[in-house]
Amino acid sequence: MTKYAIQRFISMVLVIFIIATATFFLMRVIPGGPFSREKKVPPQVLKNLERRYNLDWPLWKQYADYMWNLARGDLGPSFRYQGRTVNSIIKDGFPVSATLGFMAVCLALLIGIPAGVISALNQNKWQDNLAMMGSIIGVSIPSFVLAVIMIYVFGLKLGWLPTAMWGRPSQAIMPAIALALGPTAVIARLMRSTMLEVIQQDYIKTARAKGLPQRLVIYRHALKNALIPVVTFLGPYVAAVFTGSFVIERMFAIPGLGRYYVNSIYNRDYTVALGVTIFYSALLVFMNFVVDITYAWLDPRIQLTEGGD
């Protein structure tokens, strides 16, 4: 296990290095720059700004300087948010996005898993049809459409929930539901298909033949193996939703990380775009590592070895 963890850590560092390198040079290829505006900046002012942020250095030297700072955990200053560093932007935005994402993930799991299990145990019955109809609706409706409907109905018409801002629990209800709708439907469908396959296995038939109660057979023997595809889905989903959804955060005026990320690309804010990309990549590869560990816990037959066998 220790050797496997070391091997995965080295591979994660290599992946992040490749992503950082590719993103660094791709950001420079995009037309325009961090100080390009509709109103042209005087040449002398532009020259002073480039000198201040070392943008007048040769590209290889900028790259070497950035990678050296990255190795020390310094993601550099923002070009557009005066007086702010990328580290401070992530520090301020990530907890908000992570809190909202955590609520969405919990909601998706609390609804999706039971719905999938009930659907599988009642195949072709009304419970199955109802759950699958709901999952089709959940997959078909984009999160921003559901957000608009909820804002209009529960915010404007009924006045039950606040329509924007962040800070109170009530302000997180609608955006969390909007983010959780699609994943809930996906998890329900994954659980149904996998559970149908698992309950046909010989060890489940043996457990039933021994006279074990249905609930015990399902929750002690079948559920863990059926969760493997759900865990696979949760790895990249958690990484994505924890780093912010620009559309939902923008619609509900939530000061999360997604807003900074999209604005940085639009404004050619190299350091913010690069820093958030690296942060997201690090979270994604870490979540994939957690998924691999969870596999071994859910199914002891899955062994974690140096070669990944």
Short mmCIF file of C-alpha atoms in Angstrom, two decimals:
data_model
loop_
_atom_site.label_atom_id
_atom_site.label_comp_id
_atom_site.label_asym_id
_atom_site.label_seq_id
_atom_site.Cartn_x
_atom_site.Cartn_y
_atom_site.Cartn_z
CA MET A 1 0.00 0.00 0.00
CA THR A 2 2.83 2.40 0.87
CA LYS A 3 4.63 1.73 -2.40
CA TYR A 4 1.38 2.18 -4.29
CA ALA A 5 0.75 5.52 -2.55
CA ILE A 6 4.27 6.74 -3.37
CA GLN A 7 3.87 5.65 -6.99
CA ARG A 8 0.54 7.47 -7.27
CA PHE A 9 1.98 10.60 -5.65
CA ILE A 10 4.81 10.72 -8.18
CA SER A 11 2.35 10.23 -11.05
CA MET A 12 0.10 12.99 -9.64
CA VAL A 13 3.02 15.42 -9.47
CA LEU A 14 3.94 14.54 -13.06
CA VAL A 15 0.36 15.07 -14.26
CA ILE A 16 0.15 18.45 -12.55
CA PHE A 17 3.50 19.45 -14.03
CA ILE A 18 2.34 18.55 -17.55
CA ILE A 19 -0.96 20.40 -17.10
CA ALA A 20 0.79 23.47 -15.69
CA THR A 21 3.25 23.51 -18.59
CA ALA A 22 0.60 23.07 -21.26
CA THR A 23 -1.69 25.69 -19.73
CA PHE A 24 1.16 28.18 -19.31
CA PHE A 25 2.06 28.13 -22.99
CA LEU A 26 -1.55 27.90 -24.23
CA MET A 27 -2.45 31.05 -22.29
CA ARG A 28 0.36 32.86 -24.10
CA VAL A 29 -0.86 31.66 -27.50
CA ILE A 30 -4.34 33.18 -27.02
CA PRO A 31 -4.56 36.57 -28.77
CA GLY A 32 -4.50 39.59 -26.51
CA GLY A 33 -2.99 40.05 -23.10
CA PRO A 34 -3.90 40.83 -19.49
CA PHE A 35 -3.72 44.57 -20.15
CA SER A 36 -5.55 44.60 -23.48
CA ARG A 37 -8.69 46.72 -23.20
CA GLU A 38 -11.21 48.33 -25.49
CA LYS A 39 -9.54 51.64 -24.71
CA LYS A 40 -5.94 51.34 -25.81
CA VAL A 41 -3.37 51.68 -23.05
CA PRO A 42 -0.56 54.19 -23.74
CA PRO A 43 2.62 52.36 -24.82
CA GLN A 44 4.67 53.65 -21.88
CA VAL A 45 2.03 52.55 -19.36
CA LEU A 46 1.81 49.14 -21.02
CA LYS A 47 5.59 48.83 -20.90
CA ASN A 48 5.66 49.69 -17.19
CA LEU A 49 2.94 47.15 -16.43
CA GLU A 50 4.76 44.40 -18.31
CA ARG A 51 7.96 45.26 -16.48
CA ARG A 52 6.18 45.16 -13.12
CA TYR A 53 4.87 41.64 -13.72
CA ASN A 54 7.99 40.41 -15.58
CA LEU A 55 6.05 40.00 -18.81
CA ASP A 56 8.92 41.61 -20.69
CA TRP A 57 11.13 38.64 -19.87
CA PRO A 58 11.78 35.94 -22.49
CA LEU A 59 9.07 33.28 -22.43
CA TRP A 60 11.41 30.54 -21.21
CA LYS A 61 12.48 32.71 -18.30
CA GLN A 62 8.86 33.50 -17.38
CA TYR A 63 8.13 29.77 -17.45
CA ALA A 64 11.12 28.87 -15.28
CA ASP A 65 10.26 31.61 -12.78
CA TYR A 66 6.62 30.50 -12.58
CA MET A 67 7.47 26.82 -12.09
CA TRP A 68 9.98 27.71 -9.37
CA ASN A 69 7.34 29.74 -7.53
CA LEU A 70 4.78 26.96 -8.08
CA ALA A 71 7.11 24.45 -6.43
CA ARG A 72 7.12 26.74 -3.40
CA GLY A 73 3.33 27.04 -3.39
CA ASP A 74 3.28 30.61 -4.71
CA LEU A 75 0.80 31.03 -7.59
CA GLY A 76 1.73 34.66 -8.16
CA PRO A 77 -0.21 37.95 -8.23
CA SER A 78 -3.40 38.60 -10.16
CA PHE A 79 -2.99 40.93 -13.15
CA ARG A 80 -6.54 42.28 -12.96
CA TYR A 81 -7.43 42.19 -9.25
CA GLN A 82 -5.07 44.81 -7.90
CA GLY A 83 -3.34 43.93 -4.64
CA ARG A 84 -4.55 40.33 -4.65
CA THR A 85 -2.65 37.11 -5.15
CA VAL A 86 -3.96 33.93 -6.74
CA ASN A 87 -3.48 32.16 -3.40
CA SER A 88 -5.78 34.66 -1.67
CA ILE A 89 -8.40 34.38 -4.43
CA ILE A 90 -8.47 30.59 -4.06
CA LYS A 91 -8.49 30.93 -0.27
CA ASP A 92 -11.55 33.20 -0.42
CA GLY A 93 -13.47 31.52 -3.26
CA PHE A 94 -12.85 27.82 -2.69
CA PRO A 95 -14.56 27.48 0.73
CA VAL A 96 -17.74 28.99 -0.72
CA SER A 97 -17.72 26.72 -3.79
CA ALA A 98 -16.75 23.70 -1.69
CA THR A 99 -19.58 24.30 0.78
CA LEU A 100 -22.12 24.57 -2.02
CA GLY A 101 -20.60 21.56 -3.78
CA PHE A 102 -20.64 19.49 -0.60
CA MET A 103 -24.34 20.21 -0.14
CA ALA A 104 -25.05 19.24 -3.76
CA VAL A 105 -23.06 15.98 -3.45
CA CYS A 106 -24.82 15.00 -0.22
CA LEU A 107 -28.20 15.76 -1.74
CA ALA A 108 -27.39 13.73 -4.86
CA LEU A 109 -26.26 10.74 -2.79
CA LEU A 110 -29.15 10.87 -0.31
CA ILE A 111 -31.71 10.83 -3.12
CA GLY A 112 -29.91 9.00 -5.94
CA ILE A 113 -28.73 5.90 -4.08
CA PRO A 114 -32.06 4.99 -2.41
CA ALA A 115 -33.94 5.76 -5.63
CA GLY A 116 -31.67 3.42 -7.61
CA VAL A 117 -31.92 0.63 -5.04
CA ILE A 118 -35.72 0.87 -4.78
CA SER A 119 -35.97 0.94 -8.55
CA ALA A 120 -33.86 -2.20 -8.94
CA LEU A 121 -35.74 -4.12 -6.24
CA ASN A 122 -39.03 -3.24 -7.91
CA GLN A 123 -38.04 -3.76 -11.52
CA ASN A 124 -40.80 -2.91 -14.03
CA LYS A 125 -43.16 -1.88 -11.22
CA TRP A 126 -44.53 1.60 -10.58
CA GLN A 127 -41.64 2.46 -8.24
CA ASP A 128 -39.17 1.62 -11.01
CA ASN A 129 -41.09 3.55 -13.63
CA LEU A 130 -41.42 6.59 -11.36
CA ALA A 131 -37.74 6.62 -10.44
CA MET A 132 -36.58 6.22 -14.04
CA MET A 133 -38.99 8.91 -15.24
CA GLY A 134 -37.56 11.24 -12.61
CA SER A 135 -34.00 10.40 -13.67
CA ILE A 136 -34.80 11.12 -17.32
CA ILE A 137 -36.22 14.49 -16.32
CA GLY A 138 -33.17 15.17 -14.15
CA VAL A 139 -30.74 14.40 -16.95
CA SER A 140 -32.75 16.37 -19.52
CA ILE A 141 -33.21 19.63 -17.59
CA PRO A 142 -30.03 21.78 -17.44
CA SER A 143 -29.15 23.15 -14.02
CA PHE A 144 -29.57 26.77 -15.12
CA VAL A 145 -33.12 26.08 -16.38
CA LEU A 146 -34.08 24.56 -13.03
CA ALA A 147 -32.45 27.54 -11.32
CA VAL A 148 -34.57 29.99 -13.31
CA ILE A 149 -37.76 28.05 -12.48
CA MET A 150 -36.93 27.93 -8.76
CA ILE A 151 -36.02 31.62 -8.64
CA TYR A 152 -39.32 32.55 -10.28
CA VAL A 153 -41.55 30.20 -8.28
CA PHE A 154 -39.96 29.98 -4.81
CA GLY A 155 -38.18 33.31 -4.81
CA LEU A 156 -40.35 35.80 -6.66
CA LYS A 157 -43.86 34.35 -6.60
CA LEU A 158 -44.01 32.57 -3.24
CA GLY A 159 -41.21 34.44 -1.49
CA TRP A 160 -40.12 31.36 0.43
CA LEU A 161 -36.41 31.53 -0.39
CA PRO A 162 -33.90 34.31 -1.11
CA THR A 163 -32.98 34.57 -4.78
CA ALA A 164 -29.34 35.61 -4.44
CA MET A 165 -26.26 36.25 -2.30
CA TRP A 166 -24.50 33.98 0.18
CA GLY A 167 -24.13 33.65 3.93
CA ARG A 168 -27.35 32.16 5.30
CA PRO A 169 -28.40 28.49 4.99
CA SER A 170 -31.57 29.47 3.16
CA GLN A 171 -29.50 31.13 0.43
CA ALA A 172 -27.82 27.80 -0.40
CA ILE A 173 -30.97 25.71 -0.85
CA MET A 174 -31.87 26.61 -4.44
CA PRO A 175 -28.33 26.58 -5.88
CA ALA A 176 -27.59 23.26 -4.16
CA ILE A 177 -30.73 21.70 -5.63
CA ALA A 178 -29.90 23.08 -9.08
CA LEU A 179 -26.40 21.59 -8.91
CA ALA A 180 -27.62 18.25 -7.54
CA LEU A 181 -30.41 17.54 -10.05
CA GLY A 182 -28.31 16.06 -12.88
CA PRO A 183 -25.94 14.03 -10.66
CA THR A 184 -28.90 12.67 -8.69
CA ALA A 185 -30.40 11.29 -11.89
CA VAL A 186 -27.07 9.80 -13.01
CA ILE A 187 -26.46 8.15 -9.63
CA ALA A 188 -29.98 6.69 -9.58
CA ARG A 189 -29.52 5.14 -13.02
CA LEU A 190 -26.06 3.79 -12.14
CA MET A 191 -27.36 2.27 -8.91
CA ARG A 192 -30.32 0.66 -10.65
CA SER A 193 -28.30 -0.96 -13.43
CA THR A 194 -25.53 -2.17 -11.12
CA MET A 195 -27.90 -3.39 -8.42
CA LEU A 196 -29.85 -5.41 -10.98
CA GLU A 197 -26.60 -7.10 -11.96
CA VAL A 198 -25.38 -7.66 -8.39
CA ILE A 199 -28.57 -9.23 -7.04
CA GLN A 200 -28.29 -11.93 -9.72
CA GLN A 201 -24.87 -13.02 -8.45
CA ASP A 202 -24.43 -16.43 -6.82
CA TYR A 203 -23.36 -15.08 -3.42
CA ILE A 204 -26.59 -13.05 -3.19
CA LYS A 205 -28.65 -16.14 -4.06
CA THR A 206 -26.71 -18.09 -1.42
CA ALA A 207 -27.38 -15.43 1.22
CA ARG A 208 -31.08 -15.53 0.42
CA ALA A 209 -31.08 -19.34 0.51
CA LYS A 210 -29.67 -19.19 4.05
CA GLY A 211 -32.80 -17.33 5.09
CA LEU A 212 -31.23 -13.90 5.64
CA PRO A 213 -33.74 -11.03 5.63
CA GLN A 214 -34.01 -9.08 2.37
CA ARG A 215 -32.83 -5.86 3.99
CA LEU A 216 -29.73 -7.53 5.40
CA VAL A 217 -28.89 -9.15 2.05
CA ILE A 218 -29.16 -5.83 0.23
CA TYR A 219 -27.35 -3.55 2.66
CA ARG A 220 -24.66 -5.92 3.88
CA HIS A 221 -23.87 -7.92 0.73
CA ALA A 222 -25.17 -6.18 -2.39
CA LEU A 223 -24.91 -2.45 -1.74
CA LYS A 224 -21.13 -2.16 -1.41
CA ASN A 225 -20.43 -3.80 -4.76
CA ALA A 226 -23.21 -1.82 -6.42
CA LEU A 227 -21.61 1.44 -5.24
CA ILE A 228 -18.43 0.99 -7.31
CA PRO A 229 -19.75 2.74 -10.49
CA VAL A 230 -21.17 5.52 -8.31
CA VAL A 231 -17.78 6.06 -6.69
CA THR A 232 -16.21 6.20 -10.16
CA PHE A 233 -18.67 8.93 -11.13
CA LEU A 234 -18.17 10.85 -7.88
CA GLY A 235 -14.40 11.29 -8.34
CA PRO A 236 -14.42 13.86 -11.17
CA TYR A 237 -17.85 15.19 -10.17
CA VAL A 238 -16.70 16.17 -6.68
CA ALA A 239 -13.58 17.85 -8.07
CA ALA A 240 -15.66 19.81 -10.58
CA VAL A 241 -18.44 20.90 -8.26
CA PHE A 242 -16.10 21.77 -5.37
CA THR A 243 -14.20 24.23 -7.57
CA GLY A 244 -17.36 26.06 -8.53
CA SER A 245 -20.04 26.26 -11.19
CA PHE A 246 -19.82 29.58 -12.99
CA VAL A 247 -23.42 29.55 -14.28
CA ILE A 248 -25.07 28.74 -10.95
CA GLU A 249 -22.75 31.01 -8.98
CA ARG A 250 -23.42 33.83 -11.40
CA MET A 251 -27.20 33.35 -11.34
CA PHE A 252 -27.37 33.36 -7.54
CA ALA A 253 -24.58 35.97 -7.04
CA ILE A 254 -22.44 33.52 -5.08
CA PRO A 255 -18.82 34.67 -4.54
CA GLY A 256 -17.29 31.29 -5.39
CA LEU A 257 -14.21 30.20 -7.31
CA GLY A 258 -16.06 29.56 -10.57
CA ARG A 259 -16.67 33.27 -11.10
CA TYR A 260 -12.98 34.10 -10.77
CA TYR A 261 -12.00 31.29 -13.11
CA VAL A 262 -14.21 32.30 -16.01
CA ASN A 263 -13.47 36.01 -15.53
CA SER A 264 -9.75 35.28 -15.56
CA ILE A 265 -10.00 33.59 -18.95
CA TYR A 266 -12.10 36.43 -20.35
CA ASN A 267 -9.69 39.04 -18.97
CA ARG A 268 -6.54 37.10 -19.95
CA ASP A 269 -5.50 37.07 -16.30
CA TYR A 270 -2.79 34.49 -16.86
CA THR A 271 -1.89 33.78 -13.26
CA VAL A 272 -5.47 33.34 -11.99
CA ALA A 273 -6.48 31.11 -14.90
CA LEU A 274 -3.32 29.05 -14.55
CA GLY A 275 -3.52 28.86 -10.76
CA VAL A 276 -7.15 27.75 -10.67
CA THR A 277 -6.49 25.21 -13.44
CA ILE A 278 -3.62 23.74 -11.44
CA PHE A 279 -5.73 23.75 -8.28
CA TYR A 280 -8.58 21.95 -10.04
CA SER A 281 -6.16 19.44 -11.58
CA ALA A 282 -4.61 18.70 -8.19
CA LEU A 283 -8.04 18.17 -6.66
CA LEU A 284 -9.07 15.94 -9.58
CA VAL A 285 -6.03 13.65 -9.38
CA PHE A 286 -6.42 13.48 -5.61
CA MET A 287 -10.07 12.48 -5.93
CA ASN A 288 -9.09 9.78 -8.44
CA PHE A 289 -6.64 8.46 -5.84
CA VAL A 290 -9.42 8.46 -3.23
CA VAL A 291 -11.62 6.56 -5.69
CA ASP A 292 -8.96 3.87 -6.08
CA ILE A 293 -8.67 3.51 -2.30
CA THR A 294 -12.44 3.32 -1.98
CA TYR A 295 -12.53 0.53 -4.59
CA ALA A 296 -10.38 -1.66 -2.35
CA TRP A 297 -12.62 -0.92 0.64
CA LEU A 298 -15.85 -1.68 -1.21
CA ASP A 299 -14.52 -4.86 -2.82
CA PRO A 300 -11.55 -6.60 -1.10
CA ARG A 301 -10.95 -8.56 -4.31
CA ILE A 302 -9.59 -5.36 -5.85
CA GLN A 303 -5.93 -5.15 -4.90
CA LEU A 304 -3.83 -1.99 -5.00
CA THR A 305 -0.39 -2.91 -6.31
CA GLU A 306 2.58 -1.08 -7.78
CA GLY A 307 1.56 -2.04 -11.27
CA GLY A 308 -2.09 -1.21 -10.69
CA ASP A 309 -3.15 -4.89 -11.16
#
